[in-house]
Coordinates of C-alpha atoms and ligand atoms in Angstrom, one line a residue:
X22 CA 0.0 0.0 0.0
X23 CA 2.8 2.3 1.0
X24 CA 4.6 1.6 -2.2
X25 CA 1.4 2.3 -4.3
X26 CA 1.0 5.7 -2.5
X27 CA 4.6 6.6 -3.2
X28 CA 4.1 5.8 -7.0
X29 CA 0.9 7.8 -7.1
X30 CA 2.6 10.8 -5.3
X31 CA 5.4 10.8 -7.8
X32 CA 3.0 10.6 -10.7
X33 CA 1.0 13.5 -9.4
X34 CA 4.0 15.7 -8.8
X35 CA 5.4 14.8 -12.3
X36 CA 2.2 15.5 -14.2
X37 CA 1.6 18.9 -12.4
X38 CA 5.2 19.9 -13.3
X39 CA 4.6 18.9 -17.0
X40 CA 2.4 21.9 -17.6
X41 CA 4.7 24.2 -15.6
X42 CA 7.7 23.2 -17.8
X43 CA 6.0 22.3 -21.2
X44 CA 6.3 25.5 -23.1
X45 CA 9.3 27.2 -21.4
X46 CA 12.9 27.2 -22.5
X47 CA 14.7 25.1 -19.9
X48 CA 11.4 23.5 -19.2
X49 CA 12.7 21.0 -16.6
X50 CA 10.0 18.3 -16.5
X51 CA 8.3 19.4 -19.8
X52 CA 8.9 16.0 -21.2
X53 CA 6.8 14.1 -18.6
X54 CA 3.3 14.8 -20.0
X55 CA 0.0 14.5 -18.3
X56 CA -1.3 11.0 -18.3
X57 CA 2.3 9.6 -18.9
X58 CA 4.3 7.9 -16.2
X59 CA 7.6 8.3 -18.2
X60 CA 9.6 10.8 -20.2
X61 CA 8.6 11.6 -23.7
X62 CA 11.0 9.9 -26.1
X63 CA 12.0 11.7 -29.3
X64 CA 13.9 10.2 -32.2
X65 CA 16.1 12.7 -34.0
X66 CA 17.8 12.0 -37.4
X67 CA 20.6 14.5 -37.9
X68 CA 22.5 15.0 -41.2
X69 CA 25.9 14.8 -39.8
X70 CA 28.7 17.2 -38.7
X71 CA 29.6 19.0 -42.0
X72 CA 29.8 22.6 -40.7
X73 CA 30.0 24.8 -37.7
X74 CA 26.3 25.5 -38.3
X75 CA 25.4 21.8 -38.0
X76 CA 27.5 21.3 -34.9
X77 CA 25.7 24.3 -33.3
X78 CA 22.3 22.8 -34.2
X79 CA 23.1 19.5 -32.8
X80 CA 24.4 21.0 -29.6
X81 CA 21.2 23.0 -29.3
X82 CA 19.0 19.9 -29.8
X83 CA 20.9 17.9 -27.2
X84 CA 20.9 20.7 -24.6
X85 CA 17.3 21.4 -25.1
X86 CA 16.3 17.7 -24.8
X87 CA 18.0 17.7 -21.4
X88 CA 16.4 21.0 -20.4
X89 CA 13.0 19.8 -21.3
X90 CA 13.6 16.4 -19.8
X91 CA 13.0 14.6 -23.0
X92 CA 14.6 11.2 -23.8
X93 CA 16.6 11.9 -27.0
X94 CA 17.6 9.0 -29.4
X95 CA 20.1 10.8 -31.6
X96 CA 21.3 9.5 -35.0
X97 CA 24.0 11.1 -37.1
X98 CA 23.5 10.1 -40.7
X99 CA 27.0 10.9 -42.0
X100 CA 25.4 13.0 -44.8
X101 CA 23.6 9.8 -46.3
X102 CA 19.9 9.7 -46.8
X103 CA 19.8 6.0 -46.5
X104 CA 21.1 6.2 -43.0
X105 CA 18.4 8.6 -42.2
X106 CA 15.7 6.3 -43.5
X107 CA 17.2 3.4 -41.5
X108 CA 17.2 5.5 -38.3
X109 CA 13.6 6.6 -38.7
X110 CA 12.4 3.0 -39.3
X111 CA 14.4 2.2 -36.1
X112 CA 12.6 5.0 -34.2
X113 CA 9.2 3.6 -35.4
X114 CA 10.2 0.1 -34.3
X115 CA 11.1 1.5 -30.9
X116 CA 7.7 3.1 -30.8
X117 CA 9.0 6.6 -30.0
X118 CA 6.6 9.3 -29.1
X119 CA 7.7 11.8 -31.8
X120 CA 10.3 12.0 -34.6
X121 CA 12.4 14.9 -35.7
X122 CA 14.6 14.9 -38.7
X123 CA 16.7 17.3 -40.9
X124 CA 16.4 16.0 -44.5
X125 CA 19.9 15.9 -46.1
X126 CA 18.1 16.2 -49.5
X127 CA 14.6 17.4 -50.2
X128 CA 13.3 14.3 -52.2
X129 CA 12.7 10.7 -51.2
X130 CA 10.7 11.2 -48.0
X131 CA 7.1 10.4 -48.9
X132 CA 7.3 6.7 -48.0
X133 CA 8.9 7.0 -44.7
X134 CA 6.8 9.9 -43.6
X135 CA 3.7 7.7 -44.5
X136 CA 5.2 4.9 -42.3
X137 CA 5.5 7.4 -39.4
X138 CA 1.9 8.5 -40.1
X139 CA 0.7 4.8 -40.2
X140 CA 2.4 4.2 -36.9
X141 CA 0.7 7.2 -35.4
X142 CA 4.0 9.0 -34.6
X143 CA 4.1 12.8 -35.2
X144 CA 7.0 14.2 -37.3
X145 CA 8.9 17.5 -37.2
X146 CA 10.9 18.5 -40.2
X147 CA 13.8 20.7 -39.0
X148 CA 16.0 23.2 -40.8
X149 CA 15.5 22.0 -44.4
X150 CA 12.2 21.4 -46.2
X151 CA 11.1 18.2 -48.0
X152 CA 9.4 17.9 -51.5
X153 CA 6.4 16.1 -50.1
X154 CA 2.7 16.9 -49.4
X155 CA 2.7 18.9 -46.1
X156 CA 0.0 16.5 -44.9
X157 CA 2.7 14.0 -44.5
X158 CA 4.6 15.8 -41.7
X159 CA 3.2 17.8 -38.7
X160 CA 5.6 20.8 -38.6
X161 CA 8.5 22.5 -40.2
X162 CA 10.8 24.4 -37.9
X163 CA 13.5 26.4 -39.7
X164 CA 14.4 29.5 -41.8
X165 CA 13.0 31.1 -44.9
X166 CA 16.0 29.8 -46.9
X167 CA 14.9 31.5 -50.2
X168 CA 14.9 34.9 -48.3
X169 CA 18.5 34.3 -47.3
X170 CA 19.4 34.1 -50.9
X171 CA 17.4 37.3 -51.7
X172 CA 19.1 39.1 -48.8
X173 CA 22.6 38.0 -50.1
X174 CA 21.9 39.4 -53.5
X175 CA 20.5 42.7 -52.1
X176 CA 23.5 43.2 -49.9
X177 CA 26.0 42.4 -52.7
X178 CA 24.3 44.9 -55.2
X179 CA 24.1 47.6 -52.6
X180 CA 27.8 47.1 -51.7
X181 CA 29.0 47.0 -55.3
X182 CA 27.2 50.2 -56.1
X183 CA 28.4 52.0 -53.0
X184 CA 31.9 50.6 -52.6
X185 CA 32.8 48.0 -55.2
X186 CA 36.0 45.9 -55.4
X187 CA 39.5 46.6 -56.8
X188 CA 38.0 46.5 -60.4
X189 CA 35.7 49.3 -59.5
X190 CA 32.1 50.0 -58.4
X191 CA 28.9 48.8 -60.2
X192 CA 28.1 52.0 -62.4
X193 CA 25.0 50.2 -63.9
X194 CA 27.1 49.2 -67.0
X195 CA 30.1 47.3 -65.9
X196 CA 29.6 43.5 -65.9
X197 CA 29.9 42.2 -62.4
X198 CA 31.2 38.6 -62.5
X199 CA 30.0 36.4 -59.7
X200 CA 31.2 32.8 -58.7
X201 CA 28.8 30.7 -56.6
X202 CA 29.8 28.0 -54.1
X203 CA 26.6 25.8 -53.8
X204 CA 25.7 23.8 -50.8
X205 CA 24.8 20.1 -50.9
X206 CA 23.3 19.3 -54.3
X207 CA 19.6 18.6 -53.9
X208 CA 19.3 20.0 -50.4
X209 CA 16.5 22.6 -49.9
X210 CA 19.3 24.9 -48.3
X211 CA 21.2 25.0 -51.5
X212 CA 18.3 24.9 -53.9
X213 CA 16.3 27.7 -52.2
X214 CA 19.3 30.0 -51.5
X215 CA 20.2 29.8 -55.2
X216 CA 16.5 30.5 -56.2
X217 CA 16.4 33.5 -54.0
X218 CA 19.8 34.9 -55.0
X219 CA 19.0 34.5 -58.8
X220 CA 15.5 35.9 -58.4
X221 CA 17.0 39.2 -57.0
X222 CA 19.9 39.2 -59.4
X223 CA 17.4 39.1 -62.4
X224 CA 16.7 42.8 -61.5
X225 CA 20.3 43.6 -62.4
X226 CA 21.2 42.4 -65.9
X227 CA 24.9 43.5 -65.6
X228 CA 25.4 40.9 -62.8
X229 CA 26.5 37.5 -64.2
X230 CA 27.1 34.2 -62.4
X231 CA 30.0 33.0 -64.4
X232 CA 30.8 29.8 -62.3
X233 CA 28.7 27.7 -59.9
X234 CA 29.8 24.5 -58.3
X235 CA 29.0 22.6 -55.1
X236 CA 31.4 22.7 -52.1
X237 CA 29.0 20.5 -50.1
X238 CA 28.9 23.0 -47.3
X239 CA 32.4 22.2 -46.2
X240 CA 35.6 24.3 -45.8
X241 CA 37.6 21.7 -47.5
X242 CA 35.6 21.5 -50.6
X243 CA 35.1 25.3 -50.6
X244 CA 38.9 25.6 -50.7
X245 CA 39.3 23.0 -53.4
X246 CA 36.8 24.6 -55.8
X247 CA 38.0 28.1 -55.3
X248 CA 41.6 26.9 -55.8
X249 CA 40.7 25.6 -59.2
X250 CA 38.9 28.9 -60.1
X251 CA 41.9 30.9 -58.9
X252 CA 44.1 28.9 -61.3
X253 CA 41.7 29.4 -64.4
X254 CA 42.5 32.1 -67.0
X255 CA 39.6 34.2 -66.1
X256 CA 40.5 34.3 -62.4
X257 CA 41.3 38.1 -62.6
X258 CA 37.7 38.8 -63.7
X259 CA 36.0 37.4 -60.6
X260 CA 34.4 40.3 -58.6
X261 CA 32.2 38.5 -56.2
X262 CA 32.0 35.1 -54.4
X263 CA 28.5 34.1 -53.2
X264 CA 28.9 31.1 -50.8
X265 CA 25.8 29.2 -49.6
X266 CA 27.4 28.9 -46.2
X267 CA 30.3 30.4 -44.1
X268 CA 32.3 27.2 -44.0
X269 CA 32.8 27.1 -47.7
X270 CA 33.5 30.9 -47.8
X271 CA 36.2 30.4 -45.1
X272 CA 37.7 27.7 -47.2
X273 CA 37.6 29.8 -50.3
X274 CA 39.3 32.7 -48.4
X275 CA 42.3 30.6 -47.9
X276 CA 42.4 29.8 -51.6
X277 CA 42.1 33.4 -52.6
X278 CA 45.0 34.4 -50.2
X279 CA 47.1 31.5 -51.6
X280 CA 46.6 32.9 -55.0
X281 CA 48.1 36.2 -53.9
X282 CA 44.6 38.0 -53.9
X283 CA 43.0 40.0 -51.2
X284 CA 39.7 38.4 -50.0
X285 CA 36.9 41.0 -49.5
X286 CA 38.8 43.6 -51.5
X287 CA 39.8 42.0 -54.7
X288 CA 37.0 39.6 -54.5
X289 CA 33.9 40.6 -52.4
X290 CA 32.6 37.7 -50.4
X291 CA 29.0 37.2 -49.2
X292 CA 28.0 34.1 -47.4
X293 CA 25.2 32.6 -45.2
X294 CA 24.9 31.3 -41.6
X295 CA 26.7 33.9 -39.4
X296 CA 28.7 31.4 -37.4
X297 CA 31.6 32.4 -35.2
X298 CA 34.2 31.7 -37.9
X299 CA 32.5 34.3 -40.2
X300 CA 32.6 36.9 -37.5
X301 CA 36.3 36.3 -37.0
X302 CA 36.8 36.5 -40.8
X303 CA 34.8 39.8 -41.0
X304 CA 36.9 41.2 -38.1
X305 CA 40.0 40.3 -40.1
X306 CA 38.4 42.1 -43.1
X307 CA 38.6 38.9 -45.1
X308 CA 34.8 38.4 -45.4
X309 CA 32.4 41.2 -46.2
X310 CA 29.0 40.0 -45.0
X311 CA 27.0 37.0 -43.8
X312 CA 23.4 36.3 -43.8
X313 CA 22.2 34.8 -40.5
X314 CA 20.6 31.3 -40.6
X315 CA 19.7 30.4 -37.0
X316 CA 20.8 26.8 -35.9
X317 CA 19.7 27.2 -32.3
X318 CA 16.5 25.4 -32.9
X319 CA 16.6 23.0 -29.9
X320 CA 14.1 24.7 -27.6
X321 CA 11.5 25.1 -30.4
X322 CA 11.9 21.5 -31.4
X323 CA 11.3 20.2 -27.8
X324 CA 8.4 22.6 -27.2
X325 CA 6.8 21.5 -30.4
X326 CA 7.5 17.8 -29.7
X327 CA 5.7 18.1 -26.3
X328 CA 2.8 19.9 -27.9
X329 CA 2.4 17.2 -30.6
X330 CA 2.5 14.4 -28.0
X331 CA -0.1 16.3 -25.9
X332 CA -2.2 16.7 -29.1
X333 CA -2.1 20.5 -28.7
X334 CA -2.4 22.6 -31.8
X335 CA 0.8 23.7 -33.6
X336 CA 1.4 26.0 -36.6
X337 CA 2.6 24.2 -39.7
X338 CA 5.8 26.4 -40.0
X339 CA 7.7 27.9 -37.1
X340 CA 10.1 30.4 -38.7
X341 CA 13.4 31.3 -37.3
X342 CA 14.2 34.9 -36.4
X343 CA 17.4 36.1 -38.0
X344 CA 19.3 39.1 -39.4
X345 CA 22.5 39.8 -41.4
X346 CA 26.0 41.2 -40.5
X347 CA 28.8 43.0 -42.3
X348 CA 31.8 45.2 -41.3
X349 CA 29.6 47.9 -39.9
X350 CA 27.9 45.6 -37.4
X351 CA 30.2 42.5 -36.8
X352 CA 32.4 43.9 -34.1
X353 CA 29.5 45.0 -31.9
X354 CA 27.6 41.7 -32.4
X355 CA 30.5 39.3 -32.1
X356 CA 30.8 39.1 -28.2
X357 CA 27.1 38.1 -27.8
X358 CA 27.1 35.5 -30.6
X359 CA 26.0 32.0 -29.3
X360 CA 27.3 29.9 -32.1
Ligands
GZL22 C1 20.7 25.6 -43.5 C2 21.6 24.4 -43.2 C3 22.9 24.5 -43.9 C4 23.8 25.5 -43.3 C5 25.1 24.8 -43.5 O1 19.4 25.6 -43.1 O2 20.8 23.2 -43.6 O3 23.5 23.2 -43.7 O4 23.7 26.8 -44.1 C6 24.8 23.5 -43.0 O5 26.2 25.5 -42.8 O6 25.7 22.5 -43.4

């Protein structure tokens, strides 16, 4: 009898705390939901560890799971979609309460999402979108990636008109030659940044993308591709580098310097993410600007997971709040950066 009373007391305390912690950052017992005698279990399929951004995202997810008292089964897919599909099938077999995943590429998800639906497990698409009916997943938590491409193009045109590079400003006539380091081919992050950038660029016919190649969001590949471009006969005609993320930009900066050119002066460089490495490059005057893409999604993911398990209403898209930084703002912002 005494044992039964103890169990009942623990359950009562836990369920009352659930509402106190459910929606708050650092929510303590948010993961123990009313009517449940255990923690919520979330399966998370992460892409890998290709960039500073990805590492910051993973750290945010793991920290928030602890803060919200959610049991996290975390899988690193090493950049392979087949590993993600295997991990999600394993989550289904384990009968987790909710599944979150960052799709490495945007296609090939309909079948697995249907399997999650058939198993009655809610799904959260994180950071990158999928090409699938949005009835197949419950929520998308992440940035407006296309808008990041538009912002990058807007910043670039403004800078070329006001300041320019060593070959001069944009006087409305001079052809401005751009090279583009794309992210992972087929990923929504690369596809949508390129769409946004080109959409804005179409307003300025004298801006031309003369080369575009994937650097797979990594420093190493950004360096390799830029090295090749700096050895080509038309290297001296490059005015701007648009990199889909800071890691590739940082790799490219090393290649530009190795070729005896001045990054951010000879070749203007605009990238995306706003990770610490980008701020350090801006403070060294080697990177001109970066468009923020917020990786600190952990608290939103956990809050949403709890709501889905509690069958509470959630909005279909939970957008990230983000800005942009260049030499005029980097120094003041750097000390408070969290990733
Ligand atoms: C963007 C995210 C991208 C980052 C890269 O939402 O998916 O993947 O821009 C990361 O740094 O590798």
